[in-house]
Every structure is written in structure tokens, then in C-alpha cells.
């Protein structure tokens, strides 16, 4: 982008780092839909159960290293702790294009691409219960949005079968897996009638994860078309929920032949959007980030924050903007995000649908540069 200028800034950068950046440019130029990052091993400390006594805090699950349920206070772990070594597989996905192009399933032995989307939205919804699922689908399926997901392998396994979405599904295969929108709406209405007596705090996806119980401008026509597309891509959520319930019931009955579903493998997710402002500032907007409650304080949130800052993964940018839940500001501060009023005021137009949130920004550190006269 500096070609043609009379002055070029040469960054003090190592050869491996330069190669990584070149690789990222290549991927962006070739419109990569799925980016598989290097796997790593992590010690997961899972809270196996919660001890209910009168002396315990009202919300013992509100602790961890990221998400919207942090309370900002250090509390001792509550319940039995189960420690396990697991291999973690990070993947960056462009869900909008992955589903629009009907690409092959990237997790063929676990779930369809559409069910992967539903699982990500379910995890977001369980953490952000005050945001409607439709808004979450709109965000994750945004035109310029990519989502980083962290998957764990099955116990004792150091590999996870992830495929590049090179081929296209046959139309009949897609049709079998997509629930008609009208039928989906009818199912939604039936679900609402059946759940009138349930707690208002319980969201659509409350039963998906086993740890849930821890207590640029467009015309109106273009917007309507985009809404119709998102409704189409997000269809089938009721069938997804039913399948999750069926798998859980089968496992509870001792059916060992049943494979683990995506609700077991999915640990965390972060959805980001790249954009350019009028002053040509390159901006990365972190819309959503959460880690499942049982697996917080394991370093997963820190890992995601570091990867989001890596230009080889998210591309070059001048700033990262996030709307942090009020209970998660300490996490972002620990990861070098700041809430300086003067800086964040530049991005107040990005508030959007987020409420009860504090805007914070991360500015890349200054790198020593040497000016060379062109």
C-alpha cells in the first residue's frame, strides 16, 4: 500500500514473522474461508460439580478469564475440580461464505457446517442471554465477519479431523439438512408456548451445553435482502437443539456407541469484523468473545486475545475495538486494552446493539522504524 510514496518505512521484523505475514496476505488474496491454526496442548481444569450451601456466593460460576459473566472478583473454585490434558485445535471460519457456497463440512465426523454455526451462536447466547439469538446470527454471519473457534479433541486423542472446504455439497444433501424457514418459525412459536412457565432468564439454547446450568451504510432493499439471507443460513436451529438433547439422553442411558457432538468439542469462540474508516484507518471490531464457563481460568481467553493481535491471523490493523461487558473489563485491561475516553470517543459510532458495555481499544505498540528516502 506504500508503493508510489516517496518514503518507505521498513519495519524491524524477523524473517519468520515476515513469512507469516506474507502467508496471511496470500490467504486473504485467495479468499480463504477456513484457516486452520497450529494445535496446542492445554491443561483444562473443569469444575465437575457445584456444592450448594447457604454460605456460598449466589453465582459461584461467575469466575473465569473471559466472557460476560465475570464479576471482577477473585473467588476460590467451587465444586470438584477435574484436571485433564487436552489438545486444542483453533480454526478461523467465515461462516457466511462457508454456508452460502454450500462447501463440504469442515468437521465431517462431528457435525455439519450449519450445526457448527448453531453451536457457536448457542454458546454466545448462553453467555449473553440479554441479546436475542437473531442478533447473534446477524453478527456472526456478517459480510466481513470471521469467527475463531477453539475445539478440543476427544479424551486421549491428539488429532482432530478438520477438512478444508474444497468441494461443494450436492443440492439434495443441503436440502436434507436445512429445515424450512416456515417450519422453523412454527417450531419456534410452539417452543415459546411450551416454555411460558419456564424461567425468563432461560434462553433458546439453554440445553445445548452441559455447563449452562452454572448459574458501510446500505439501502433498505439491501438490508431486507441481507436479512432474508441470514434467515436462510441460520435455519435449522430447532433440529440442532433436538439432536443435542437426543445425544445427551442416549449418553445418560449408557449408550457408548454414540459419538460426541459439537457441544462437547466446542470450548470458545470470538467473532471479529474488519473495516476501513473514512480516514483510511484499518479497524478490527471484536464483536463477541466467550469461553465456556467450565473451562475458564485455563488461559483460553488470553490465547484468543493474543491471536487477535497477530497480523498474520487477523491482518494488519491500526486498532482493535471491543465493547466489553462491564464484568469483563478487567480481563481486557490485563490484555493491554484501554478505556481512555479520548481514544474511545473516536469509535462511538460502533456502539450498535451492544448495551451495558464499555468500549475499549487496543493500539499496536510502536515498532522501531527506519526511514529510507525513496
mmCIF file of C-alpha atoms in Angstrom:
data_model
loop_
_atom_site.group_PDB
_atom_site.id
_atom_site.type_symbol
_atom_site.label_atom_id
_atom_site.label_comp_id
_atom_site.label_asym_id
_atom_site.label_seq_id
_atom_site.Cartn_x
_atom_site.Cartn_y
_atom_site.Cartn_z
ATOM 1 C CA UNK A 1 0.000 0.000 0.000
ATOM 2 C CA UNK A 2 3.011 2.266 0.270
ATOM 3 C CA UNK A 3 4.083 1.770 -3.332
ATOM 4 C CA UNK A 4 4.328 5.057 -5.112
ATOM 5 C CA UNK A 5 5.157 7.043 -1.995
ATOM 6 C CA UNK A 6 8.443 8.869 -1.725
ATOM 7 C CA UNK A 7 9.194 7.429 1.675
ATOM 8 C CA UNK A 8 9.042 3.829 2.797
ATOM 9 C CA UNK A 9 9.013 2.652 6.416
ATOM 10 C CA UNK A 10 10.953 -0.551 6.916
ATOM 11 C CA UNK A 11 9.814 -2.471 9.995
ATOM 12 C CA UNK A 12 12.355 -4.195 12.172
ATOM 13 C CA UNK A 13 10.884 -7.648 11.625
ATOM 14 C CA UNK A 14 12.280 -11.165 11.700
ATOM 15 C CA UNK A 15 12.255 -13.461 8.694
ATOM 16 C CA UNK A 16 9.787 -15.981 10.244
ATOM 17 C CA UNK A 17 7.411 -13.158 11.109
ATOM 18 C CA UNK A 18 7.669 -11.753 7.589
ATOM 19 C CA UNK A 19 6.888 -15.172 6.120
ATOM 20 C CA UNK A 20 3.833 -15.480 8.343
ATOM 21 C CA UNK A 21 2.567 -12.077 7.204
ATOM 22 C CA UNK A 22 3.150 -12.991 3.552
ATOM 23 C CA UNK A 23 1.233 -16.219 4.112
ATOM 24 C CA UNK A 24 -1.645 -14.242 5.591
ATOM 25 C CA UNK A 25 -1.678 -11.871 2.602
ATOM 26 C CA UNK A 26 -1.801 -14.894 0.298
ATOM 27 C CA UNK A 27 -4.742 -16.345 2.209
ATOM 28 C CA UNK A 28 -6.636 -13.062 2.107
ATOM 29 C CA UNK A 29 -5.955 -12.659 -1.622
ATOM 30 C CA UNK A 30 -7.326 -16.150 -2.252
ATOM 31 C CA UNK A 31 -10.431 -15.555 -0.121
ATOM 32 C CA UNK A 32 -9.741 -18.336 2.365
ATOM 33 C CA UNK A 33 -12.984 -19.413 4.025
ATOM 34 C CA UNK A 34 -11.389 -21.601 6.695
ATOM 35 C CA UNK A 35 -7.977 -21.108 8.295
ATOM 36 C CA UNK A 36 -6.655 -23.956 10.448
ATOM 37 C CA UNK A 37 -4.169 -22.720 13.060
ATOM 38 C CA UNK A 38 -1.492 -24.842 14.784
ATOM 39 C CA UNK A 39 -2.802 -27.096 17.524
ATOM 40 C CA UNK A 40 -1.552 -26.792 21.107
ATOM 41 C CA UNK A 41 -1.863 -28.721 24.339
ATOM 42 C CA UNK A 42 -3.638 -27.213 27.303
ATOM 43 C CA UNK A 43 -4.389 -28.274 30.860
ATOM 44 C CA UNK A 44 -8.124 -27.921 31.348
ATOM 45 C CA UNK A 45 -9.406 -27.570 34.874
ATOM 46 C CA UNK A 46 -13.088 -28.404 34.655
ATOM 47 C CA UNK A 47 -15.427 -27.708 37.516
ATOM 48 C CA UNK A 48 -17.209 -31.040 37.738
ATOM 49 C CA UNK A 49 -19.960 -30.053 40.141
ATOM 50 C CA UNK A 50 -21.227 -27.231 42.309
ATOM 51 C CA UNK A 51 -21.658 -27.574 46.051
ATOM 52 C CA UNK A 52 -24.872 -25.844 47.089
ATOM 53 C CA UNK A 53 -24.692 -24.442 50.615
ATOM 54 C CA UNK A 54 -26.041 -21.306 52.192
ATOM 55 C CA UNK A 55 -22.556 -19.908 52.721
ATOM 56 C CA UNK A 56 -21.595 -19.951 49.056
ATOM 57 C CA UNK A 57 -21.968 -16.936 46.723
ATOM 58 C CA UNK A 58 -25.232 -16.690 44.805
ATOM 59 C CA UNK A 59 -23.444 -17.099 41.476
ATOM 60 C CA UNK A 60 -20.419 -19.308 42.035
ATOM 61 C CA UNK A 61 -19.980 -19.842 38.294
ATOM 62 C CA UNK A 62 -19.225 -16.206 37.619
ATOM 63 C CA UNK A 63 -15.497 -16.573 37.554
ATOM 64 C CA UNK A 64 -13.035 -17.153 34.765
ATOM 65 C CA UNK A 65 -10.722 -15.415 32.398
ATOM 66 C CA UNK A 66 -13.173 -14.108 29.805
ATOM 67 C CA UNK A 67 -16.796 -13.642 28.921
ATOM 68 C CA UNK A 68 -19.778 -11.690 30.023
ATOM 69 C CA UNK A 69 -20.263 -13.438 33.350
ATOM 70 C CA UNK A 70 -17.072 -12.297 35.049
ATOM 71 C CA UNK A 71 -17.749 -10.491 38.302
ATOM 72 C CA UNK A 72 -14.333 -8.881 38.633
ATOM 73 C CA UNK A 73 -13.638 -10.554 41.974
ATOM 74 C CA UNK A 74 -11.270 -13.365 42.800
ATOM 75 C CA UNK A 75 -13.137 -16.307 44.293
ATOM 76 C CA UNK A 76 -11.928 -19.779 45.181
ATOM 77 C CA UNK A 77 -13.028 -22.600 42.878
ATOM 78 C CA UNK A 78 -16.315 -24.130 43.926
ATOM 79 C CA UNK A 79 -17.084 -27.798 43.388
ATOM 80 C CA UNK A 80 -14.907 -30.717 42.403
ATOM 81 C CA UNK A 81 -12.059 -29.900 40.006
ATOM 82 C CA UNK A 82 -11.169 -32.343 37.263
ATOM 83 C CA UNK A 83 -7.820 -31.782 35.553
ATOM 84 C CA UNK A 84 -7.268 -33.126 32.068
ATOM 85 C CA UNK A 85 -4.709 -32.605 29.319
ATOM 86 C CA UNK A 86 -6.356 -31.839 26.007
ATOM 87 C CA UNK A 87 -5.249 -30.947 22.512
ATOM 88 C CA UNK A 88 -6.843 -27.735 21.303
ATOM 89 C CA UNK A 89 -7.471 -27.006 17.627
ATOM 90 C CA UNK A 90 -8.088 -23.352 16.669
ATOM 91 C CA UNK A 91 -9.943 -22.658 13.423
ATOM 92 C CA UNK A 92 -10.954 -19.337 11.857
ATOM 93 C CA UNK A 93 -14.182 -19.572 9.851
ATOM 94 C CA UNK A 94 -16.051 -17.247 7.500
ATOM 95 C CA UNK A 95 -19.487 -18.703 8.217
ATOM 96 C CA UNK A 96 -21.324 -16.529 5.732
ATOM 97 C CA UNK A 97 -19.334 -17.665 2.720
ATOM 98 C CA UNK A 98 -18.940 -21.222 4.010
ATOM 99 C CA UNK A 99 -22.723 -21.670 4.059
ATOM 100 C CA UNK A 100 -23.546 -19.553 1.027
ATOM 101 C CA UNK A 101 -21.225 -21.620 -1.155
ATOM 102 C CA UNK A 102 -22.511 -24.926 0.285
ATOM 103 C CA UNK A 103 -18.985 -26.116 0.974
ATOM 104 C CA UNK A 104 -18.165 -29.553 2.321
ATOM 105 C CA UNK A 105 -18.434 -29.937 6.102
ATOM 106 C CA UNK A 106 -15.186 -28.942 7.780
ATOM 107 C CA UNK A 107 -15.928 -31.292 10.707
ATOM 108 C CA UNK A 108 -17.434 -34.234 8.807
ATOM 109 C CA UNK A 109 -17.060 -36.671 11.716
ATOM 110 C CA UNK A 110 -18.693 -34.322 14.210
ATOM 111 C CA UNK A 111 -21.330 -32.069 12.653
ATOM 112 C CA UNK A 112 -22.464 -30.155 9.594
ATOM 113 C CA UNK A 113 -21.288 -26.620 8.918
ATOM 114 C CA UNK A 114 -24.721 -25.340 9.820
ATOM 115 C CA UNK A 115 -24.745 -27.148 13.152
ATOM 116 C CA UNK A 116 -21.312 -25.671 13.865
ATOM 117 C CA UNK A 117 -22.845 -22.225 13.362
ATOM 118 C CA UNK A 118 -25.744 -23.091 15.672
ATOM 119 C CA UNK A 119 -23.326 -24.333 18.349
ATOM 120 C CA UNK A 120 -21.303 -21.101 18.221
ATOM 121 C CA UNK A 121 -24.447 -18.960 18.479
ATOM 122 C CA UNK A 122 -25.723 -21.190 21.288
ATOM 123 C CA UNK A 123 -22.537 -20.610 23.275
ATOM 124 C CA UNK A 124 -22.769 -16.850 22.708
ATOM 125 C CA UNK A 125 -26.431 -16.853 23.683
ATOM 126 C CA UNK A 126 -25.797 -18.731 26.926
ATOM 127 C CA UNK A 127 -23.206 -16.123 27.882
ATOM 128 C CA UNK A 128 -25.123 -13.111 26.517
ATOM 129 C CA UNK A 129 -28.676 -14.005 27.398
ATOM 130 C CA UNK A 130 -29.848 -10.396 27.055
ATOM 131 C CA UNK A 131 -29.049 -10.410 23.318
ATOM 132 C CA UNK A 132 -31.555 -12.091 21.030
ATOM 133 C CA UNK A 133 -30.295 -15.101 19.029
ATOM 134 C CA UNK A 134 -31.325 -13.360 15.795
ATOM 135 C CA UNK A 135 -28.937 -10.516 16.587
ATOM 136 C CA UNK A 136 -26.162 -13.025 17.253
ATOM 137 C CA UNK A 137 -26.774 -14.769 13.937
ATOM 138 C CA UNK A 138 -26.697 -11.393 12.174
ATOM 139 C CA UNK A 139 -23.351 -10.618 13.779
ATOM 140 C CA UNK A 140 -21.687 -13.982 13.157
ATOM 141 C CA UNK A 141 -22.983 -14.074 9.573
ATOM 142 C CA UNK A 142 -21.865 -10.512 8.849
ATOM 143 C CA UNK A 143 -20.377 -9.852 5.424
ATOM 144 C CA UNK A 144 -16.891 -9.142 6.758
ATOM 145 C CA UNK A 145 -17.061 -11.201 9.944
ATOM 146 C CA UNK A 146 -14.814 -14.151 10.717
ATOM 147 C CA UNK A 147 -15.074 -16.319 13.816
ATOM 148 C CA UNK A 148 -12.234 -18.023 15.637
ATOM 149 C CA UNK A 149 -13.357 -21.220 17.317
ATOM 150 C CA UNK A 150 -11.395 -23.474 19.667
ATOM 151 C CA UNK A 151 -12.129 -27.188 19.519
ATOM 152 C CA UNK A 152 -10.869 -29.882 21.851
ATOM 153 C CA UNK A 153 -10.108 -33.425 20.795
ATOM 154 C CA UNK A 154 -11.723 -36.440 22.411
ATOM 155 C CA UNK A 155 -10.053 -37.748 25.606
ATOM 156 C CA UNK A 156 -6.682 -39.362 24.924
ATOM 157 C CA UNK A 157 -6.663 -38.261 21.272
ATOM 158 C CA UNK A 158 -4.096 -35.818 19.867
ATOM 159 C CA UNK A 159 -5.728 -35.329 16.464
ATOM 160 C CA UNK A 160 -8.963 -33.746 15.320
ATOM 161 C CA UNK A 161 -10.338 -34.383 11.845
ATOM 162 C CA UNK A 162 -10.713 -30.977 10.162
ATOM 163 C CA UNK A 163 -11.102 -30.748 6.407
ATOM 164 C CA UNK A 164 -10.542 -27.864 4.036
ATOM 165 C CA UNK A 165 -13.867 -26.904 2.412
ATOM 166 C CA UNK A 166 -12.654 -27.593 -1.126
ATOM 167 C CA UNK A 167 -15.753 -29.161 -2.647
ATOM 168 C CA UNK A 168 -19.395 -28.174 -2.883
ATOM 169 C CA UNK A 169 -22.272 -30.163 -1.423
ATOM 170 C CA UNK A 170 -24.934 -31.562 -3.669
ATOM 171 C CA UNK A 171 -28.174 -29.631 -3.531
ATOM 172 C CA UNK A 172 -30.094 -32.646 -2.208
ATOM 173 C CA UNK A 173 -27.575 -33.062 0.625
ATOM 174 C CA UNK A 174 -28.055 -29.458 1.640
ATOM 175 C CA UNK A 175 -31.826 -29.702 1.417
ATOM 176 C CA UNK A 176 -31.881 -32.679 3.771
ATOM 177 C CA UNK A 177 -30.031 -30.787 6.468
ATOM 178 C CA UNK A 178 -31.849 -27.456 6.233
ATOM 179 C CA UNK A 179 -35.192 -27.074 7.956
ATOM 180 C CA UNK A 180 -37.667 -24.973 6.016
ATOM 181 C CA UNK A 181 -37.823 -21.443 7.406
ATOM 182 C CA UNK A 182 -41.600 -21.533 7.750
ATOM 183 C CA UNK A 183 -41.430 -24.813 9.649
ATOM 184 C CA UNK A 184 -38.655 -23.394 11.790
ATOM 185 C CA UNK A 185 -40.818 -20.402 12.644
ATOM 186 C CA UNK A 186 -43.715 -22.688 13.553
ATOM 187 C CA UNK A 187 -41.416 -24.719 15.791
ATOM 188 C CA UNK A 188 -40.229 -21.517 17.414
ATOM 189 C CA UNK A 189 -43.817 -20.493 18.184
ATOM 190 C CA UNK A 190 -44.567 -23.913 19.660
ATOM 191 C CA UNK A 191 -41.430 -23.729 21.794
ATOM 192 C CA UNK A 192 -42.495 -20.321 23.095
ATOM 193 C CA UNK A 193 -45.927 -21.656 24.103
ATOM 194 C CA UNK A 194 -44.405 -24.666 25.865
ATOM 195 C CA UNK A 195 -41.878 -22.578 27.775
ATOM 196 C CA UNK A 196 -44.219 -19.893 29.129
ATOM 197 C CA UNK A 197 -43.947 -21.349 32.622
ATOM 198 C CA UNK A 198 -40.150 -21.586 32.488
ATOM 199 C CA UNK A 199 -37.751 -19.016 33.840
ATOM 200 C CA UNK A 200 -37.488 -15.866 31.725
ATOM 201 C CA UNK A 201 -33.728 -15.952 32.100
ATOM 202 C CA UNK A 202 -33.501 -19.258 30.249
ATOM 203 C CA UNK A 203 -32.662 -18.693 26.597
ATOM 204 C CA UNK A 204 -33.364 -20.681 23.447
ATOM 205 C CA UNK A 205 -30.086 -22.583 23.718
ATOM 206 C CA UNK A 206 -30.106 -23.219 27.457
ATOM 207 C CA UNK A 207 -29.972 -27.008 26.965
ATOM 208 C CA UNK A 208 -27.137 -27.175 24.428
ATOM 209 C CA UNK A 209 -24.074 -27.115 26.675
ATOM 210 C CA UNK A 210 -23.876 -29.150 29.847
ATOM 211 C CA UNK A 211 -22.371 -26.241 31.792
ATOM 212 C CA UNK A 212 -25.222 -23.818 31.048
ATOM 213 C CA UNK A 213 -26.866 -24.527 34.380
ATOM 214 C CA UNK A 214 -23.924 -22.907 36.103
ATOM 215 C CA UNK A 215 -25.733 -20.408 37.423
ATOM 216 C CA UNK A 216 -20.779 0.645 5.214
ATOM 217 C CA UNK A 217 -24.430 2.044 5.013
ATOM 218 C CA UNK A 218 -26.937 0.147 2.844
ATOM 219 C CA UNK A 219 -30.328 0.852 1.350
ATOM 220 C CA UNK A 220 -33.455 -0.640 2.918
ATOM 221 C CA UNK A 221 -33.755 -3.037 -0.014
ATOM 222 C CA UNK A 222 -30.225 -4.334 0.514
ATOM 223 C CA UNK A 223 -30.893 -4.689 4.213
ATOM 224 C CA UNK A 224 -34.028 -6.735 3.505
ATOM 225 C CA UNK A 225 -32.082 -8.998 1.156
ATOM 226 C CA UNK A 226 -29.360 -9.475 3.745
ATOM 227 C CA UNK A 227 -31.911 -10.260 6.427
ATOM 228 C CA UNK A 228 -33.513 -12.847 4.163
ATOM 229 C CA UNK A 229 -30.119 -14.424 3.511
ATOM 230 C CA UNK A 230 -29.277 -14.582 7.227
ATOM 231 C CA UNK A 231 -32.659 -16.160 7.987
ATOM 232 C CA UNK A 232 -31.934 -18.796 5.381
ATOM 233 C CA UNK A 233 -28.410 -19.529 6.597
ATOM 234 C CA UNK A 234 -29.490 -19.712 10.240
ATOM 235 C CA UNK A 235 -32.418 -22.062 9.664
ATOM 236 C CA UNK A 236 -32.488 -25.471 11.289
ATOM 237 C CA UNK A 237 -31.739 -24.384 14.852
ATOM 238 C CA UNK A 238 -34.669 -26.321 16.328
ATOM 239 C CA UNK A 239 -33.467 -29.588 14.804
ATOM 240 C CA UNK A 240 -29.986 -28.843 16.157
ATOM 241 C CA UNK A 241 -31.353 -28.437 19.692
ATOM 242 C CA UNK A 242 -33.403 -31.624 19.402
ATOM 243 C CA UNK A 243 -30.341 -33.565 18.229
ATOM 244 C CA UNK A 244 -28.297 -32.290 21.170
ATOM 245 C CA UNK A 245 -30.992 -33.357 23.629
ATOM 246 C CA UNK A 246 -31.229 -36.767 21.996
ATOM 247 C CA UNK A 247 -27.459 -37.296 22.238
ATOM 248 C CA UNK A 248 -27.441 -36.309 25.888
ATOM 249 C CA UNK A 249 -30.313 -38.624 26.750
ATOM 250 C CA UNK A 250 -28.613 -41.508 24.947
ATOM 251 C CA UNK A 251 -25.344 -40.947 26.803
ATOM 252 C CA UNK A 252 -27.171 -40.748 30.122
ATOM 253 C CA UNK A 253 -28.630 -44.157 29.338
ATOM 254 C CA UNK A 254 -25.148 -45.559 28.838
ATOM 255 C CA UNK A 255 -25.009 -45.635 25.040
ATOM 256 C CA UNK A 256 -21.237 -45.687 24.494
ATOM 257 C CA UNK A 257 -21.552 -46.087 20.722
ATOM 258 C CA UNK A 258 -22.849 -42.562 20.285
ATOM 259 C CA UNK A 259 -20.184 -40.161 19.017
ATOM 260 C CA UNK A 260 -19.529 -36.941 20.896
ATOM 261 C CA UNK A 261 -21.330 -33.952 19.414
ATOM 262 C CA UNK A 262 -20.069 -30.463 18.708
ATOM 263 C CA UNK A 263 -21.412 -29.390 22.116
ATOM 264 C CA UNK A 264 -18.582 -31.435 23.650
ATOM 265 C CA UNK A 265 -15.767 -30.249 21.389
ATOM 266 C CA UNK A 266 -16.502 -26.505 21.259
ATOM 267 C CA UNK A 267 -14.715 -24.561 24.011
ATOM 268 C CA UNK A 268 -14.583 -20.931 22.929
ATOM 269 C CA UNK A 269 -15.265 -18.508 20.108
ATOM 270 C CA UNK A 270 -14.527 -14.927 19.058
ATOM 271 C CA UNK A 271 -16.160 -13.072 16.153
ATOM 272 C CA UNK A 272 -14.304 -10.189 14.537
ATOM 273 C CA UNK A 273 -15.051 -7.812 11.687
ATOM 274 C CA UNK A 274 -12.570 -5.872 9.574
ATOM 275 C CA UNK A 275 -13.447 -2.443 8.251
ATOM 276 C CA UNK A 276 -11.928 0.774 6.949
ATOM 277 C CA UNK A 277 -12.937 4.175 8.245
ATOM 278 C CA UNK A 278 -13.110 7.403 6.281
ATOM 279 C CA UNK A 279 -9.622 8.385 7.378
ATOM 280 C CA UNK A 280 -8.379 5.043 5.972
ATOM 281 C CA UNK A 281 -7.844 3.709 9.462
ATOM 282 C CA UNK A 282 -7.808 -0.084 9.446
ATOM 283 C CA UNK A 283 -10.073 -1.265 12.211
ATOM 284 C CA UNK A 284 -10.726 -4.677 13.716
ATOM 285 C CA UNK A 285 -14.008 -4.825 15.616
ATOM 286 C CA UNK A 286 -14.225 -7.600 18.199
ATOM 287 C CA UNK A 287 -17.968 -8.198 18.390
ATOM 288 C CA UNK A 288 -18.185 -11.339 20.514
ATOM 289 C CA UNK A 289 -15.857 -13.397 22.656
ATOM 290 C CA UNK A 290 -16.650 -16.077 25.182
ATOM 291 C CA UNK A 291 -15.255 -19.206 26.788
ATOM 292 C CA UNK A 292 -17.458 -21.923 28.215
ATOM 293 C CA UNK A 293 -17.908 -21.434 31.932
ATOM 294 C CA UNK A 294 -16.371 -24.736 32.974
ATOM 295 C CA UNK A 295 -13.122 -24.038 31.143
ATOM 296 C CA UNK A 296 -12.291 -20.523 32.241
ATOM 297 C CA UNK A 297 -9.073 -19.653 34.049
ATOM 298 C CA UNK A 298 -7.213 -22.105 31.814
ATOM 299 C CA UNK A 299 -5.576 -19.480 29.603
ATOM 300 C CA UNK A 300 -8.015 -19.835 26.714
ATOM 301 C CA UNK A 301 -9.147 -16.213 26.796
ATOM 302 C CA UNK A 302 -5.559 -14.988 26.875
ATOM 303 C CA UNK A 303 -4.692 -17.202 23.916
ATOM 304 C CA UNK A 304 -7.543 -15.758 21.857
ATOM 305 C CA UNK A 305 -6.614 -12.179 22.753
ATOM 306 C CA UNK A 306 -3.025 -12.784 21.646
ATOM 307 C CA UNK A 307 -4.099 -14.341 18.350
ATOM 308 C CA UNK A 308 -6.445 -11.456 17.598
ATOM 309 C CA UNK A 309 -3.463 -9.114 17.854
ATOM 310 C CA UNK A 310 -1.395 -11.224 15.465
ATOM 311 C CA UNK A 311 -1.392 -9.612 11.977
ATOM 312 C CA UNK A 312 -0.561 -12.993 10.454
ATOM 313 C CA UNK A 313 -4.003 -14.189 11.578
ATOM 314 C CA UNK A 314 -6.282 -11.147 11.567
ATOM 315 C CA UNK A 315 -4.414 -8.966 9.068
ATOM 316 C CA UNK A 316 -2.834 -5.569 9.509
ATOM 317 C CA UNK A 317 -4.868 -3.104 11.544
ATOM 318 C CA UNK A 318 -4.416 0.184 13.325
ATOM 319 C CA UNK A 319 -6.736 -0.542 16.237
ATOM 320 C CA UNK A 320 -8.895 -3.263 17.777
ATOM 321 C CA UNK A 321 -12.179 -2.066 19.253
ATOM 322 C CA UNK A 322 -14.272 -4.106 21.681
ATOM 323 C CA UNK A 323 -17.488 -3.485 23.590
ATOM 324 C CA UNK A 324 -16.667 -5.214 26.830
ATOM 325 C CA UNK A 325 -19.335 -6.380 29.196
ATOM 326 C CA UNK A 326 -18.954 -4.383 32.392
ATOM 327 C CA UNK A 327 -17.903 -7.513 34.240
ATOM 328 C CA UNK A 328 -15.170 -8.366 31.695
ATOM 329 C CA UNK A 329 -13.257 -5.069 31.588
ATOM 330 C CA UNK A 330 -10.556 -6.356 33.918
ATOM 331 C CA UNK A 331 -9.796 -9.201 31.538
ATOM 332 C CA UNK A 332 -9.306 -6.821 28.630
ATOM 333 C CA UNK A 333 -7.178 -4.493 30.741
ATOM 334 C CA UNK A 334 -4.916 -7.420 31.594
ATOM 335 C CA UNK A 335 -4.547 -7.963 27.858
ATOM 336 C CA UNK A 336 -3.483 -4.362 27.138
ATOM 337 C CA UNK A 337 -6.864 -2.917 26.134
ATOM 338 C CA UNK A 338 -7.511 0.591 27.428
ATOM 339 C CA UNK A 339 -10.621 2.658 28.068
ATOM 340 C CA UNK A 340 -9.134 6.123 27.585
ATOM 341 C CA UNK A 341 -12.143 8.449 26.951
ATOM 342 C CA UNK A 342 -10.332 10.463 24.290
ATOM 343 C CA UNK A 343 -9.360 7.401 22.286
ATOM 344 C CA UNK A 344 -12.632 5.521 22.536
ATOM 345 C CA UNK A 345 -14.659 8.601 21.591
ATOM 346 C CA UNK A 346 -13.391 8.161 18.031
ATOM 347 C CA UNK A 347 -15.380 4.935 17.751
ATOM 348 C CA UNK A 348 -18.636 5.786 19.492
ATOM 349 C CA UNK A 349 -20.479 5.216 16.212
ATOM 350 C CA UNK A 350 -19.734 1.483 16.592
ATOM 351 C CA UNK A 351 -21.958 1.053 19.629
ATOM 352 C CA UNK A 352 -24.630 -0.759 17.602
ATOM 353 C CA UNK A 353 -26.773 -3.260 19.506
ATOM 354 C CA UNK A 354 -24.446 -3.671 22.478
ATOM 355 C CA UNK A 355 -25.809 -2.466 25.808
ATOM 356 C CA UNK A 356 -24.383 -2.495 29.329
ATOM 357 C CA UNK A 357 -20.943 -2.485 27.753
ATOM 358 C CA UNK A 358 -17.823 -0.360 27.953
ATOM 359 C CA UNK A 359 -15.873 0.435 24.809
ATOM 360 C CA UNK A 360 -12.161 -0.378 24.963
ATOM 361 C CA UNK A 361 -9.391 -0.284 22.378
ATOM 362 C CA UNK A 362 -6.065 -1.919 21.738
ATOM 363 C CA UNK A 363 -3.426 0.039 19.844
ATOM 364 C CA UNK A 364 -0.474 -1.906 18.373
ATOM 365 C CA UNK A 365 2.782 -0.997 20.120
ATOM 366 C CA UNK A 366 5.105 1.292 18.224
ATOM 367 C CA UNK A 367 7.790 -0.569 16.312
ATOM 368 C CA UNK A 368 11.211 0.876 15.665
ATOM 369 C CA UNK A 369 11.274 2.040 12.072
ATOM 370 C CA UNK A 370 13.982 3.292 9.817
ATOM 371 C CA UNK A 371 13.097 5.808 7.147
ATOM 372 C CA UNK A 372 14.614 5.272 3.751
ATOM 373 C CA UNK A 373 14.480 8.028 1.191
ATOM 374 C CA UNK A 374 12.818 6.624 -1.909
#
